[in-house]
Amino acid sequence: LGVPPENPQHMNLLSQQLRARLLSIRHKPAFDLAMRQNPAFVNSPQFLRMFLRAERNDVNHAADRLVRHFEGKREIWGVDKLTKRITMDDFTAEEKQFFTKSGGSTQMLPIRDHAGRAVFFSHEGELAESLMDQNPEIHNTRFLWYLI
């Protein structure tokens, strides 16, 4: 599957259509909260284009993905981080230690697999055992969110 060609005028039109589609979705509490917090973040062309690209410029699918994005982000990071780019400062001290010390390492490799998918590598040491005993699904999701 090839990547659809982009031109600025077409992407602007798709962004407008995406905004209009989002207005027609009734139940989107996390998205609505994000819009109240920081409409410039939510409506930025670069941000909207990520979702259009992920759905090969299908406006309806991009709108659904965007709504799910904010629901997931609210669940994993809380409302305070809803319209913020996640950085290392957003992790707990224990999570930062896991990320940076030799006890554990998680990274996205600079190459893709034969199907073009991102490849993640994770080496989990002793520190990971204590961290992952707390709530492994949340920690793993937070790590992946940051890496992507």
PDB file of C-alpha atoms in Angstrom:
ATOM      1  CA  LEU A   1       0.000   0.000   0.000  1.00  0.00           C
ATOM      2  CA  GLY A   2       1.466   3.279  -1.059  1.00  0.00           C
ATOM      3  CA  VAL A   3       1.230   6.549   0.765  1.00  0.00           C
ATOM      4  CA  PRO A   4      -1.278   8.914  -0.851  1.00  0.00           C
ATOM      5  CA  PRO A   5       0.383  12.000  -2.318  1.00  0.00           C
ATOM      6  CA  GLU A   6      -0.089  15.181  -0.340  1.00  0.00           C
ATOM      7  CA  ASN A   7      -0.451  18.733  -1.447  1.00  0.00           C
ATOM      8  CA  PRO A   8      -1.094  21.588   0.963  1.00  0.00           C
ATOM      9  CA  GLN A   9      -4.445  22.625  -0.501  1.00  0.00           C
ATOM     10  CA  HIS A  10      -5.824  19.088  -0.418  1.00  0.00           C
ATOM     11  CA  MET A  11      -4.591  18.516   3.136  1.00  0.00           C
ATOM     12  CA  ASN A  12      -6.181  21.806   4.250  1.00  0.00           C
ATOM     13  CA  LEU A  13      -9.475  20.700   2.710  1.00  0.00           C
ATOM     14  CA  LEU A  14      -9.249  17.316   4.432  1.00  0.00           C
ATOM     15  CA  SER A  15      -8.448  19.029   7.743  1.00  0.00           C
ATOM     16  CA  GLN A  16     -11.569  21.178   7.380  1.00  0.00           C
ATOM     17  CA  GLN A  17     -13.638  18.100   6.576  1.00  0.00           C
ATOM     18  CA  LEU A  18     -12.154  16.331   9.597  1.00  0.00           C
ATOM     19  CA  ARG A  19     -13.099  19.244  11.873  1.00  0.00           C
ATOM     20  CA  ALA A  20     -16.647  19.188  10.467  1.00  0.00           C
ATOM     21  CA  ARG A  21     -16.901  15.423  10.973  1.00  0.00           C
ATOM     22  CA  LEU A  22     -15.727  15.773  14.579  1.00  0.00           C
ATOM     23  CA  LEU A  23     -18.505  18.304  15.237  1.00  0.00           C
ATOM     24  CA  SER A  24     -21.077  15.728  14.113  1.00  0.00           C
ATOM     25  CA  ILE A  25     -19.917  13.077  16.602  1.00  0.00           C
ATOM     26  CA  ARG A  26     -22.115  13.376  19.674  1.00  0.00           C
ATOM     27  CA  HIS A  27     -20.335  11.371  22.365  1.00  0.00           C
ATOM     28  CA  LYS A  28     -16.705  12.419  22.611  1.00  0.00           C
ATOM     29  CA  PRO A  29     -16.117  13.685  26.164  1.00  0.00           C
ATOM     30  CA  ALA A  30     -12.314  13.537  26.168  1.00  0.00           C
ATOM     31  CA  PHE A  31     -12.102  15.258  22.785  1.00  0.00           C
ATOM     32  CA  ASP A  32     -14.516  17.970  23.947  1.00  0.00           C
ATOM     33  CA  LEU A  33     -12.448  18.479  27.097  1.00  0.00           C
ATOM     34  CA  ALA A  34      -9.272  18.752  25.012  1.00  0.00           C
ATOM     35  CA  MET A  35     -10.963  21.376  22.819  1.00  0.00           C
ATOM     36  CA  ARG A  36     -11.874  23.419  25.896  1.00  0.00           C
ATOM     37  CA  GLN A  37      -8.353  23.088  27.313  1.00  0.00           C
ATOM     38  CA  ASN A  38      -6.363  23.960  24.221  1.00  0.00           C
ATOM     39  CA  PRO A  39      -8.150  24.320  20.870  1.00  0.00           C
ATOM     40  CA  ALA A  40      -4.932  25.408  19.156  1.00  0.00           C
ATOM     41  CA  PHE A  41      -3.312  22.068  20.054  1.00  0.00           C
ATOM     42  CA  VAL A  42      -6.290  19.995  18.887  1.00  0.00           C
ATOM     43  CA  ASN A  43      -6.864  21.987  15.680  1.00  0.00           C
ATOM     44  CA  SER A  44      -3.245  22.358  14.628  1.00  0.00           C
ATOM     45  CA  PRO A  45      -2.780  21.212  11.035  1.00  0.00           C
ATOM     46  CA  GLN A  46       0.216  19.045  11.924  1.00  0.00           C
ATOM     47  CA  PHE A  47      -1.755  17.243  14.633  1.00  0.00           C
ATOM     48  CA  LEU A  48      -4.796  16.610  12.436  1.00  0.00           C
ATOM     49  CA  ARG A  49      -2.613  15.403   9.568  1.00  0.00           C
ATOM     50  CA  MET A  50      -1.213  12.613  11.738  1.00  0.00           C
ATOM     51  CA  PHE A  51      -4.695  11.119  12.006  1.00  0.00           C
ATOM     52  CA  LEU A  52      -5.505  11.665   8.349  1.00  0.00           C
ATOM     53  CA  ARG A  53      -2.261   9.962   7.345  1.00  0.00           C
ATOM     54  CA  ALA A  54      -2.870   7.065   9.718  1.00  0.00           C
ATOM     55  CA  GLU A  55      -6.228   6.489   7.998  1.00  0.00           C
ATOM     56  CA  ARG A  56      -4.980   7.125   4.462  1.00  0.00           C
ATOM     57  CA  ASN A  57      -6.960  10.397   4.304  1.00  0.00           C
ATOM     58  CA  ASP A  58     -10.295   8.783   5.200  1.00  0.00           C
ATOM     59  CA  VAL A  59     -11.952  11.616   7.138  1.00  0.00           C
ATOM     60  CA  ASN A  60     -14.505   9.416   8.942  1.00  0.00           C
ATOM     61  CA  HIS A  61     -11.910   6.935  10.150  1.00  0.00           C
ATOM     62  CA  ALA A  62      -9.531   9.754  11.100  1.00  0.00           C
ATOM     63  CA  ALA A  63     -12.263  11.378  13.214  1.00  0.00           C
ATOM     64  CA  ASP A  64     -12.979   8.107  15.002  1.00  0.00           C
ATOM     65  CA  ARG A  65      -9.257   7.573  15.610  1.00  0.00           C
ATOM     66  CA  LEU A  66      -8.890  11.097  16.975  1.00  0.00           C
ATOM     67  CA  VAL A  67     -11.768  10.585  19.416  1.00  0.00           C
ATOM     68  CA  ARG A  68     -10.258   7.255  20.561  1.00  0.00           C
ATOM     69  CA  HIS A  69      -6.862   8.939  20.897  1.00  0.00           C
ATOM     70  CA  PHE A  70      -8.129  11.442  23.429  1.00  0.00           C
ATOM     71  CA  GLU A  71     -10.142   8.815  25.319  1.00  0.00           C
ATOM     72  CA  GLY A  72      -7.038   6.643  25.602  1.00  0.00           C
ATOM     73  CA  LYS A  73      -4.781   9.532  26.503  1.00  0.00           C
ATOM     74  CA  ARG A  74      -7.150  10.652  29.251  1.00  0.00           C
ATOM     75  CA  GLU A  75      -7.279   7.102  30.624  1.00  0.00           C
ATOM     76  CA  ILE A  76      -3.509   6.580  30.563  1.00  0.00           C
ATOM     77  CA  TRP A  77      -2.210  10.075  31.394  1.00  0.00           C
ATOM     78  CA  GLY A  78      -5.137  11.919  32.991  1.00  0.00           C
ATOM     79  CA  VAL A  79      -6.860  15.164  32.072  1.00  0.00           C
ATOM     80  CA  ASP A  80      -3.857  17.370  32.888  1.00  0.00           C
ATOM     81  CA  LYS A  81      -1.836  15.877  30.019  1.00  0.00           C
ATOM     82  CA  LEU A  82      -4.659  15.687  27.489  1.00  0.00           C
ATOM     83  CA  THR A  83      -3.369  18.529  25.297  1.00  0.00           C
ATOM     84  CA  LYS A  84       0.317  18.180  26.057  1.00  0.00           C
ATOM     85  CA  ARG A  85       2.993  16.335  24.149  1.00  0.00           C
ATOM     86  CA  ILE A  86       4.226  13.578  26.461  1.00  0.00           C
ATOM     87  CA  THR A  87       7.858  13.967  27.536  1.00  0.00           C
ATOM     88  CA  MET A  88      10.135  12.235  30.026  1.00  0.00           C
ATOM     89  CA  ASP A  89       9.017  14.764  32.652  1.00  0.00           C
ATOM     90  CA  ASP A  90       5.590  13.110  32.614  1.00  0.00           C
ATOM     91  CA  PHE A  91       6.880   9.802  33.997  1.00  0.00           C
ATOM     92  CA  THR A  92       7.226   8.850  37.638  1.00  0.00           C
ATOM     93  CA  ALA A  93      10.729   8.673  39.095  1.00  0.00           C
ATOM     94  CA  GLU A  94      10.597   4.867  38.977  1.00  0.00           C
ATOM     95  CA  GLU A  95       9.481   4.875  35.332  1.00  0.00           C
ATOM     96  CA  LYS A  96      12.281   7.284  34.422  1.00  0.00           C
ATOM     97  CA  GLN A  97      14.783   5.024  36.126  1.00  0.00           C
ATOM     98  CA  PHE A  98      13.479   2.075  34.137  1.00  0.00           C
ATOM     99  CA  PHE A  99      13.828   4.060  30.924  1.00  0.00           C
ATOM    100  CA  THR A 100      17.338   5.352  31.560  1.00  0.00           C
ATOM    101  CA  LYS A 101      19.200   2.857  33.723  1.00  0.00           C
ATOM    102  CA  SER A 102      20.752  -0.419  32.701  1.00  0.00           C
ATOM    103  CA  GLY A 103      17.999  -2.301  34.513  1.00  0.00           C
ATOM    104  CA  GLY A 104      15.695  -1.876  31.534  1.00  0.00           C
ATOM    105  CA  SER A 105      15.684  -0.441  28.088  1.00  0.00           C
ATOM    106  CA  THR A 106      12.835   0.129  25.662  1.00  0.00           C
ATOM    107  CA  GLN A 107      13.340   1.753  22.304  1.00  0.00           C
ATOM    108  CA  MET A 108      11.990   1.973  18.797  1.00  0.00           C
ATOM    109  CA  LEU A 109      14.579   0.699  16.349  1.00  0.00           C
ATOM    110  CA  PRO A 110      15.603   3.033  13.501  1.00  0.00           C
ATOM    111  CA  ILE A 111      14.504   0.441  10.913  1.00  0.00           C
ATOM    112  CA  ARG A 112      11.136  -1.010   9.952  1.00  0.00           C
ATOM    113  CA  ASP A 113      10.193  -4.641   9.395  1.00  0.00           C
ATOM    114  CA  HIS A 114       9.474  -6.017   5.904  1.00  0.00           C
ATOM    115  CA  ALA A 115       5.852  -4.768   6.108  1.00  0.00           C
ATOM    116  CA  GLY A 116       6.935  -1.242   7.094  1.00  0.00           C
ATOM    117  CA  ARG A 117       5.925  -1.542  10.761  1.00  0.00           C
ATOM    118  CA  ALA A 118       7.867   0.034  13.603  1.00  0.00           C
ATOM    119  CA  VAL A 119      10.006  -2.414  15.593  1.00  0.00           C
ATOM    120  CA  PHE A 120      10.233  -2.053  19.365  1.00  0.00           C
ATOM    121  CA  PHE A 121      12.964  -3.591  21.476  1.00  0.00           C
ATOM    122  CA  SER A 122      12.621  -4.066  25.201  1.00  0.00           C
ATOM    123  CA  HIS A 123      15.100  -5.502  27.661  1.00  0.00           C
ATOM    124  CA  GLU A 124      13.541  -5.770  31.074  1.00  0.00           C
ATOM    125  CA  GLY A 125      15.851  -6.198  34.031  1.00  0.00           C
ATOM    126  CA  GLU A 126      15.310  -6.443  37.777  1.00  0.00           C
ATOM    127  CA  LEU A 127      13.888  -2.943  38.046  1.00  0.00           C
ATOM    128  CA  ALA A 128      11.223  -3.877  35.517  1.00  0.00           C
ATOM    129  CA  GLU A 129       9.981  -6.702  37.723  1.00  0.00           C
ATOM    130  CA  SER A 130       9.147  -4.371  40.610  1.00  0.00           C
ATOM    131  CA  LEU A 131       7.695  -1.710  38.309  1.00  0.00           C
ATOM    132  CA  MET A 132       5.586  -4.129  36.302  1.00  0.00           C
ATOM    133  CA  ASP A 133       4.217  -5.803  39.417  1.00  0.00           C
ATOM    134  CA  GLN A 134       2.315  -2.572  40.130  1.00  0.00           C
ATOM    135  CA  ASN A 135       0.281  -2.352  36.906  1.00  0.00           C
ATOM    136  CA  PRO A 136       2.028  -3.739  33.835  1.00  0.00           C
ATOM    137  CA  GLU A 137      -0.631  -2.753  31.286  1.00  0.00           C
ATOM    138  CA  ILE A 138      -0.564   0.912  32.272  1.00  0.00           C
ATOM    139  CA  HIS A 139       3.244   1.134  32.369  1.00  0.00           C
ATOM    140  CA  ASN A 140       3.672  -0.645  29.040  1.00  0.00           C
ATOM    141  CA  THR A 141       1.074   1.584  27.418  1.00  0.00           C
ATOM    142  CA  ARG A 142       2.689   4.727  28.831  1.00  0.00           C
ATOM    143  CA  PHE A 143       6.101   3.635  27.497  1.00  0.00           C
ATOM    144  CA  LEU A 144       4.698   2.959  24.037  1.00  0.00           C
ATOM    145  CA  TRP A 145       2.765   6.237  24.010  1.00  0.00           C
ATOM    146  CA  TYR A 146       5.966   8.123  24.728  1.00  0.00           C
ATOM    147  CA  LEU A 147       7.985   6.243  22.112  1.00  0.00           C
ATOM    148  CA  ILE A 148       5.484   6.801  19.342  1.00  0.00           C
TER     149      ILE A 148
END
